[in-house]
PDB file of C-alpha atoms in Angstrom:
ATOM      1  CA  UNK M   1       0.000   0.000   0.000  1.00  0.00           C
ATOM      2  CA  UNK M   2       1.327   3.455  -1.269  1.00  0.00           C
ATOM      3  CA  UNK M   3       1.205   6.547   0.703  1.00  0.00           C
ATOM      4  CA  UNK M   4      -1.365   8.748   0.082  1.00  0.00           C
ATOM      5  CA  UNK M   5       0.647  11.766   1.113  1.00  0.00           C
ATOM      6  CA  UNK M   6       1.005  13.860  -1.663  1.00  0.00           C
ATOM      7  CA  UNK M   7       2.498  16.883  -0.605  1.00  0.00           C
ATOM      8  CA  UNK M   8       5.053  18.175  -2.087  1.00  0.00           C
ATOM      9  CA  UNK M   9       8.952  18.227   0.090  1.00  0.00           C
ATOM     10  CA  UNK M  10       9.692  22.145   1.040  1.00  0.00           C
ATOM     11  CA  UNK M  11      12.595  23.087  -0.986  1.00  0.00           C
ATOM     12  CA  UNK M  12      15.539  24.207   1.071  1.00  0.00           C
ATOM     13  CA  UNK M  13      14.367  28.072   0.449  1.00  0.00           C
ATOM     14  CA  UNK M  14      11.081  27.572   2.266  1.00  0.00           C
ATOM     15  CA  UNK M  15      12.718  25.473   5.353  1.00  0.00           C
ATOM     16  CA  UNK M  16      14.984  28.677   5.603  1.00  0.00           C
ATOM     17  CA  UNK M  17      11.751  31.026   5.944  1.00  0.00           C
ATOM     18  CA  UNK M  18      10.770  28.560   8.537  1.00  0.00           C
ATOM     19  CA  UNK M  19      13.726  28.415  10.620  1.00  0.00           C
ATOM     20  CA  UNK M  20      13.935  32.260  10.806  1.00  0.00           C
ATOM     21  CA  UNK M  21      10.563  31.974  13.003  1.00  0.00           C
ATOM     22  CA  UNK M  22      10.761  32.659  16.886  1.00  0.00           C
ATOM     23  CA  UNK M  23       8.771  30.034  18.812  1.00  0.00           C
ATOM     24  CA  UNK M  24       5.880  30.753  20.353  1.00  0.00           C
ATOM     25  CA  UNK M  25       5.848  32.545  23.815  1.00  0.00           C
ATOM     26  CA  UNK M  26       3.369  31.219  26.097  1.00  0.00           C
ATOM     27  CA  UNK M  27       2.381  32.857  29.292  1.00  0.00           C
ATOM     28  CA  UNK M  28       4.101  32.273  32.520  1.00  0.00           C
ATOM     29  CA  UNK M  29       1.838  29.481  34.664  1.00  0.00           C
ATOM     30  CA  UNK M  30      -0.276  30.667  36.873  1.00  0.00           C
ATOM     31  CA  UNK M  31       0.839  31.163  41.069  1.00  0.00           C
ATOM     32  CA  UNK M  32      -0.181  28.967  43.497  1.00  0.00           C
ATOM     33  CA  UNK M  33       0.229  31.716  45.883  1.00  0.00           C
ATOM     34  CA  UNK M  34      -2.738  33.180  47.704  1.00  0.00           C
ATOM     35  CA  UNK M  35      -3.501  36.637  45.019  1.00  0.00           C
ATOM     36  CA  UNK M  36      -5.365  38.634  48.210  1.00  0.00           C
ATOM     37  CA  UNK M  37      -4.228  38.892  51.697  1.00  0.00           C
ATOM     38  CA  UNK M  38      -7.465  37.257  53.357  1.00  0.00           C
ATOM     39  CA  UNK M  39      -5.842  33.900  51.904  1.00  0.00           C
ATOM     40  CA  UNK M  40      -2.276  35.007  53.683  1.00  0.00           C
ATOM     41  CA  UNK M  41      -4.245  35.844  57.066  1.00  0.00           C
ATOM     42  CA  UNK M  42      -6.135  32.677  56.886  1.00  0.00           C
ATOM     43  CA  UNK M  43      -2.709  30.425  56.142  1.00  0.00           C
ATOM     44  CA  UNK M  44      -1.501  31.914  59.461  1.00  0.00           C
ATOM     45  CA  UNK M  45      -4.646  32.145  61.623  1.00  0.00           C
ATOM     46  CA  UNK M  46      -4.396  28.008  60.574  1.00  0.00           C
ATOM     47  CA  UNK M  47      -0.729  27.892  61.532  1.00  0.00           C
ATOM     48  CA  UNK M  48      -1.253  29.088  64.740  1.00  0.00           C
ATOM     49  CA  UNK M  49      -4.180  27.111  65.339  1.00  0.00           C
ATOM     50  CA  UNK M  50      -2.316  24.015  64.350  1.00  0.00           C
ATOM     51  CA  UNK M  51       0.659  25.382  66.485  1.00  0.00           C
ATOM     52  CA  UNK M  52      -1.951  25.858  69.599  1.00  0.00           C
ATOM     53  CA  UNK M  53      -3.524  22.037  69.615  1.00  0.00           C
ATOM     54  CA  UNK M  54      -0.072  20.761  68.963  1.00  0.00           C
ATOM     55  CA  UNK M  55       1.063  22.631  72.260  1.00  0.00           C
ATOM     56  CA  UNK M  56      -1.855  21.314  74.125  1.00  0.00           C
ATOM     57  CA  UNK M  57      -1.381  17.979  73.200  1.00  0.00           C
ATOM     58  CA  UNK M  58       2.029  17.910  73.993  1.00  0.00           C
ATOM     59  CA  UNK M  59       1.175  18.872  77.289  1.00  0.00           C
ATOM     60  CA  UNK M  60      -1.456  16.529  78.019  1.00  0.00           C
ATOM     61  CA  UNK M  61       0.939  14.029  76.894  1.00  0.00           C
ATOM     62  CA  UNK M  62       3.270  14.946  79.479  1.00  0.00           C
ATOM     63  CA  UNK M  63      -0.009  15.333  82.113  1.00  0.00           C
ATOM     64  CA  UNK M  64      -0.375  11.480  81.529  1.00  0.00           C
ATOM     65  CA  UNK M  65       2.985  10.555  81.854  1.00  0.00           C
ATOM     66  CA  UNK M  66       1.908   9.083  85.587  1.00  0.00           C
ATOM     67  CA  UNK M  67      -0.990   7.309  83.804  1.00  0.00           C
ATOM     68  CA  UNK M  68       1.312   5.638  81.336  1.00  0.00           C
ATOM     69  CA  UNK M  69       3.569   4.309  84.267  1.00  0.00           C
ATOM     70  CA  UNK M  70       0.944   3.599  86.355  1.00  0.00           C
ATOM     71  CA  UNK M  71      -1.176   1.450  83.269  1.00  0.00           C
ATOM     72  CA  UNK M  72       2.504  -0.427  82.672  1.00  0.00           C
ATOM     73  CA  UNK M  73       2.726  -1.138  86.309  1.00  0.00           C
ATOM     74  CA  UNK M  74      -0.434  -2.581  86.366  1.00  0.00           C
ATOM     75  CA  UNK M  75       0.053  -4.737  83.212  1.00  0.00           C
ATOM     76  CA  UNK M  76       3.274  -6.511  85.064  1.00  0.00           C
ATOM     77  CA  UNK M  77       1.524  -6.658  88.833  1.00  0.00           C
ATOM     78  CA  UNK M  78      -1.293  -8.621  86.002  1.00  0.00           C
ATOM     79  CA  UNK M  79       1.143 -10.389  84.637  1.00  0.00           C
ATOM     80  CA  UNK M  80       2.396 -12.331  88.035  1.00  0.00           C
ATOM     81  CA  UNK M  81      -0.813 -12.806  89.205  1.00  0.00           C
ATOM     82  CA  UNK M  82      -2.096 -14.310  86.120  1.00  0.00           C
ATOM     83  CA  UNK M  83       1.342 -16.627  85.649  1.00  0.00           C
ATOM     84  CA  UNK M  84       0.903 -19.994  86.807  1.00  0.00           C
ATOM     85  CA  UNK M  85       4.709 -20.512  87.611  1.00  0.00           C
ATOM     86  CA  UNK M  86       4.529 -17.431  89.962  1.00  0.00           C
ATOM     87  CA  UNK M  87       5.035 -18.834  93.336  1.00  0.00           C
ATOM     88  CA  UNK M  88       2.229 -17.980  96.513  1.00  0.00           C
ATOM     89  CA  UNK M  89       4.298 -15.199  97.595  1.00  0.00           C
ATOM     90  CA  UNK M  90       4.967 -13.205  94.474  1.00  0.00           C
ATOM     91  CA  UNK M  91       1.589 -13.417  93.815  1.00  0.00           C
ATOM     92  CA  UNK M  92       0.503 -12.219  97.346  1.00  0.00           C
ATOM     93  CA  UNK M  93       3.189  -9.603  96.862  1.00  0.00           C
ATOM     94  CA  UNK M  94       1.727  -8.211  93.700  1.00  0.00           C
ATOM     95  CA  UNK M  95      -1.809  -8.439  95.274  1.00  0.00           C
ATOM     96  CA  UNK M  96      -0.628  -6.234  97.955  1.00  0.00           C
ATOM     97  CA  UNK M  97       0.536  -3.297  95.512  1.00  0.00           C
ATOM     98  CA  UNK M  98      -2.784  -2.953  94.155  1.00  0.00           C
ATOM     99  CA  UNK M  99      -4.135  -0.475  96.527  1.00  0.00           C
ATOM    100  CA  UNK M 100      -0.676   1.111  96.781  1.00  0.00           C
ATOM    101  CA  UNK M 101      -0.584   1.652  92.901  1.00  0.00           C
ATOM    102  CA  UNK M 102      -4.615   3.253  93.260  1.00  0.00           C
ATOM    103  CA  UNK M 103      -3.382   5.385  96.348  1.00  0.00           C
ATOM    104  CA  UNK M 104      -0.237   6.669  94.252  1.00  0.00           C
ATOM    105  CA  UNK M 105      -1.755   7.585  91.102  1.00  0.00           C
ATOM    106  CA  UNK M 106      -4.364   9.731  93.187  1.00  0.00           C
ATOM    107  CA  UNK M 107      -1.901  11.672  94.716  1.00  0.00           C
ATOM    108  CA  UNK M 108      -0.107  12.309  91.779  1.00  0.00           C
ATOM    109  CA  UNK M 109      -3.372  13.810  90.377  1.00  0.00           C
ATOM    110  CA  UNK M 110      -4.510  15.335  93.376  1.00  0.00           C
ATOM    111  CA  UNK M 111      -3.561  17.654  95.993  1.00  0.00           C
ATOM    112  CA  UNK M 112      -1.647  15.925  98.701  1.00  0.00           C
ATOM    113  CA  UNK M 113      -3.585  17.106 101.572  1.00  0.00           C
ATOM    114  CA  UNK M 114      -7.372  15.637  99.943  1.00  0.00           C
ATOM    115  CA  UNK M 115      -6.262  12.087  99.534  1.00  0.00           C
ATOM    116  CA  UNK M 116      -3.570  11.463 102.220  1.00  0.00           C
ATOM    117  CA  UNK M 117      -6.039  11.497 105.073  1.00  0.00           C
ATOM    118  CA  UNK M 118      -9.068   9.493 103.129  1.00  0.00           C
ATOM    119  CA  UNK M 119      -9.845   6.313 104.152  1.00  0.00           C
ATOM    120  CA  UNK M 120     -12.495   3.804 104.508  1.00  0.00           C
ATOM    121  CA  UNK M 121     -15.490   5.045 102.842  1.00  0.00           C
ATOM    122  CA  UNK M 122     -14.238   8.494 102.334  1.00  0.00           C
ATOM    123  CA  UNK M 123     -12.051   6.875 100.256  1.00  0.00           C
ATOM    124  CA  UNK M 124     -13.995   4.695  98.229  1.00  0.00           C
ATOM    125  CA  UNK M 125     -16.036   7.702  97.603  1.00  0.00           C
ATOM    126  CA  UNK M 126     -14.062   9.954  96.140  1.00  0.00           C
ATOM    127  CA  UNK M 127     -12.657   7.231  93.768  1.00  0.00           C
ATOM    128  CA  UNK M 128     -16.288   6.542  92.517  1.00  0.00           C
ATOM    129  CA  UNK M 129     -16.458  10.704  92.043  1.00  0.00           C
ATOM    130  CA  UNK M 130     -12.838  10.649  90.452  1.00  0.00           C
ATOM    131  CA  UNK M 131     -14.655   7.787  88.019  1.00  0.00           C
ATOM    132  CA  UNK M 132     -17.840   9.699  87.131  1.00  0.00           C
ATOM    133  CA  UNK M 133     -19.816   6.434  87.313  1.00  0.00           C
ATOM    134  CA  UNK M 134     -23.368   6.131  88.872  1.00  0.00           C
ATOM    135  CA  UNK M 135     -22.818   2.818  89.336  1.00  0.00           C
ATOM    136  CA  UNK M 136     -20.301   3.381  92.086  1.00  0.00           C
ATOM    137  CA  UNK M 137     -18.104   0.399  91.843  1.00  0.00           C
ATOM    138  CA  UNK M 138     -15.302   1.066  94.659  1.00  0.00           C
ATOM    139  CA  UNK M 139     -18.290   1.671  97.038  1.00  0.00           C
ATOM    140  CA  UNK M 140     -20.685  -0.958  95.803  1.00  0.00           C
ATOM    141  CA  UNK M 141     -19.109  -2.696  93.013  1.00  0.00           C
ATOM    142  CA  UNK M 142     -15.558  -4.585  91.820  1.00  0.00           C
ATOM    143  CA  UNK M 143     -13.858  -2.201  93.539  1.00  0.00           C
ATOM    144  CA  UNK M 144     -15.682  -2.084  97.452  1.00  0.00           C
ATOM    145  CA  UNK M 145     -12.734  -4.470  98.763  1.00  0.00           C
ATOM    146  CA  UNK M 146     -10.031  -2.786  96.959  1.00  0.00           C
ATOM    147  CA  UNK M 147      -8.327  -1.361 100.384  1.00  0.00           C
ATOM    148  CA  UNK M 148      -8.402  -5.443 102.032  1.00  0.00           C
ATOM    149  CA  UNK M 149      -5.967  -6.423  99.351  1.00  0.00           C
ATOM    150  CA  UNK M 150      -3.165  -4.945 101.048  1.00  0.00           C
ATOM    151  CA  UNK M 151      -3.971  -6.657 104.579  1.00  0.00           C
ATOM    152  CA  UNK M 152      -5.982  -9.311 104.243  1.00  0.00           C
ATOM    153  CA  UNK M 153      -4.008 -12.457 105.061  1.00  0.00           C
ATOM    154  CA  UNK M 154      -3.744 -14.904 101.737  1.00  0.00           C
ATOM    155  CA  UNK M 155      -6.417 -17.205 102.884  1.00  0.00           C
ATOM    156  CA  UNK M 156      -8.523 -14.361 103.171  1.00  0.00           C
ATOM    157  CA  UNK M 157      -8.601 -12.379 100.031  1.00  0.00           C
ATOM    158  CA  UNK M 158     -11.348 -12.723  97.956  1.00  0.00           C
ATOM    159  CA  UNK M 159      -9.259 -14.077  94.635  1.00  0.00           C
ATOM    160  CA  UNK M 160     -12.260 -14.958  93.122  1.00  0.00           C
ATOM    161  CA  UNK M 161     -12.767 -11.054  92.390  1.00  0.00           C
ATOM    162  CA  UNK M 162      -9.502 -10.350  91.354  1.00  0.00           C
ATOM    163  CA  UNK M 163     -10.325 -10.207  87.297  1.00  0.00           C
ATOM    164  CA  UNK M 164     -13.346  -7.736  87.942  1.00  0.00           C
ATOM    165  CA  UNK M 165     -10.900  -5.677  90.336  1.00  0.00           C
ATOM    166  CA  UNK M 166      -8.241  -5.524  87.710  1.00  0.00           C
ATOM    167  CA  UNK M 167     -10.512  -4.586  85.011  1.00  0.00           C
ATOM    168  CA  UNK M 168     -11.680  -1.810  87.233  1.00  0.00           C
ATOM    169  CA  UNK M 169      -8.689  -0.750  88.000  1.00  0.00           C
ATOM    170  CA  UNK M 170      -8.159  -0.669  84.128  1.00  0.00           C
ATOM    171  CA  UNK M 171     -10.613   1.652  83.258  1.00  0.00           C
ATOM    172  CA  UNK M 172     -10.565   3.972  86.616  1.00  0.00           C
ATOM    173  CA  UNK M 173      -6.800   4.706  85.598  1.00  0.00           C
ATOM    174  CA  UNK M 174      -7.695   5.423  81.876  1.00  0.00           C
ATOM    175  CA  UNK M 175     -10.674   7.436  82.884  1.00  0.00           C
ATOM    176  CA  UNK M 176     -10.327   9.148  86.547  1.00  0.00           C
ATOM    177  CA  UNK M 177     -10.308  12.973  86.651  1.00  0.00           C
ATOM    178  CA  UNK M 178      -9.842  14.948  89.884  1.00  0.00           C
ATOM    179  CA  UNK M 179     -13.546  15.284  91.147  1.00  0.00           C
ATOM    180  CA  UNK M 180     -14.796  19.277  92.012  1.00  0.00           C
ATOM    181  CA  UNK M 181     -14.477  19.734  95.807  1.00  0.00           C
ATOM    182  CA  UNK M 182     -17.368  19.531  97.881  1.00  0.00           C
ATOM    183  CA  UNK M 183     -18.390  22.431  99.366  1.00  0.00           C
TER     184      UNK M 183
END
């Protein structure tokens, strides 16, 4: 099959006319930068915003730097008393730290001179406020024989509630906040 092109080949005096033609000039491409200064105002107003929650969470971060330890704590006192090669004593051992652990993390949060003299029911109290839960579970609940795991002898401690304690404990060291003060 032939070509069906039947133009003629420029002659070399043509191609020179061609040559001597500039190329053509486009137009610069368009800026991405903001054209008014609203856009400019609103890039920085976003900055700082940005700037302001990254601050603040920082510094929550660092706020629940005792939760953190306290949650990893808790994780290896679970650890031994969930391990069945864990002899009686480092089991009773760990028991006996779980009240300790509760009682350290509250003063860490709170002011010294609120928690150190609570005990008893004033104690289980304000842990049910510091939970926000109607359900009251160091008072009534899971939690209502938290403070006889650091002196109950071993015969005496009510293992059988130990899961439910430790999943209390769980969830009051994710969620407690400092309750208001009663006035």
């Amino acid at each position: 099959m032939a070509s069906t092109d039947t133009s003629p080949a420029p002659d070399a005096a043509a191609q020179a006319v061609l040559d001597q033609l500039h190329p053509l000039l486009l137009p610069a491409p368009p800026s991405w930068a903001p054209q008014t200064a609203g856009w400019a105002v609103l890039a920085v107003l976003a900055l700082l915003l940005l700037a302001a929650a990254a601050w603040r969470g920082w510094r929550r971060w660092r706020a629940d730097r005792h939760r953190r330890m306290a949650r990893a704590e808790l994780r290896r006192l679970r650890k031994v008393l969930r391990t069945p090669d864990a002899t009686p004593a480092q089991r009773l051992a760990a028991a006996r730290r779980l009240p300790e652990l509760v009682r350290r993390l509250a003063l860490a949060h709170a002011p010294r001179h609120e928690i150190a003299p609570l005990h008893g029911e004033a104690w289980a109290g304000w842990l049910d406020r510091s939970l926000h839960d109607e359900a009251r579970p160091f008072t009534q609940g899971a939690g209502r024989r938290l403070p006889d795991w650091a002196y109950l002898p071993e015969q005496a401690l009510p293992w059988s509630e130990l899961e439910p304690l430790l999943a209390l404990l769980e969830r009051w060291i994710r969620r407690h906040r400092v309750p208001e003060r009663a006035t």
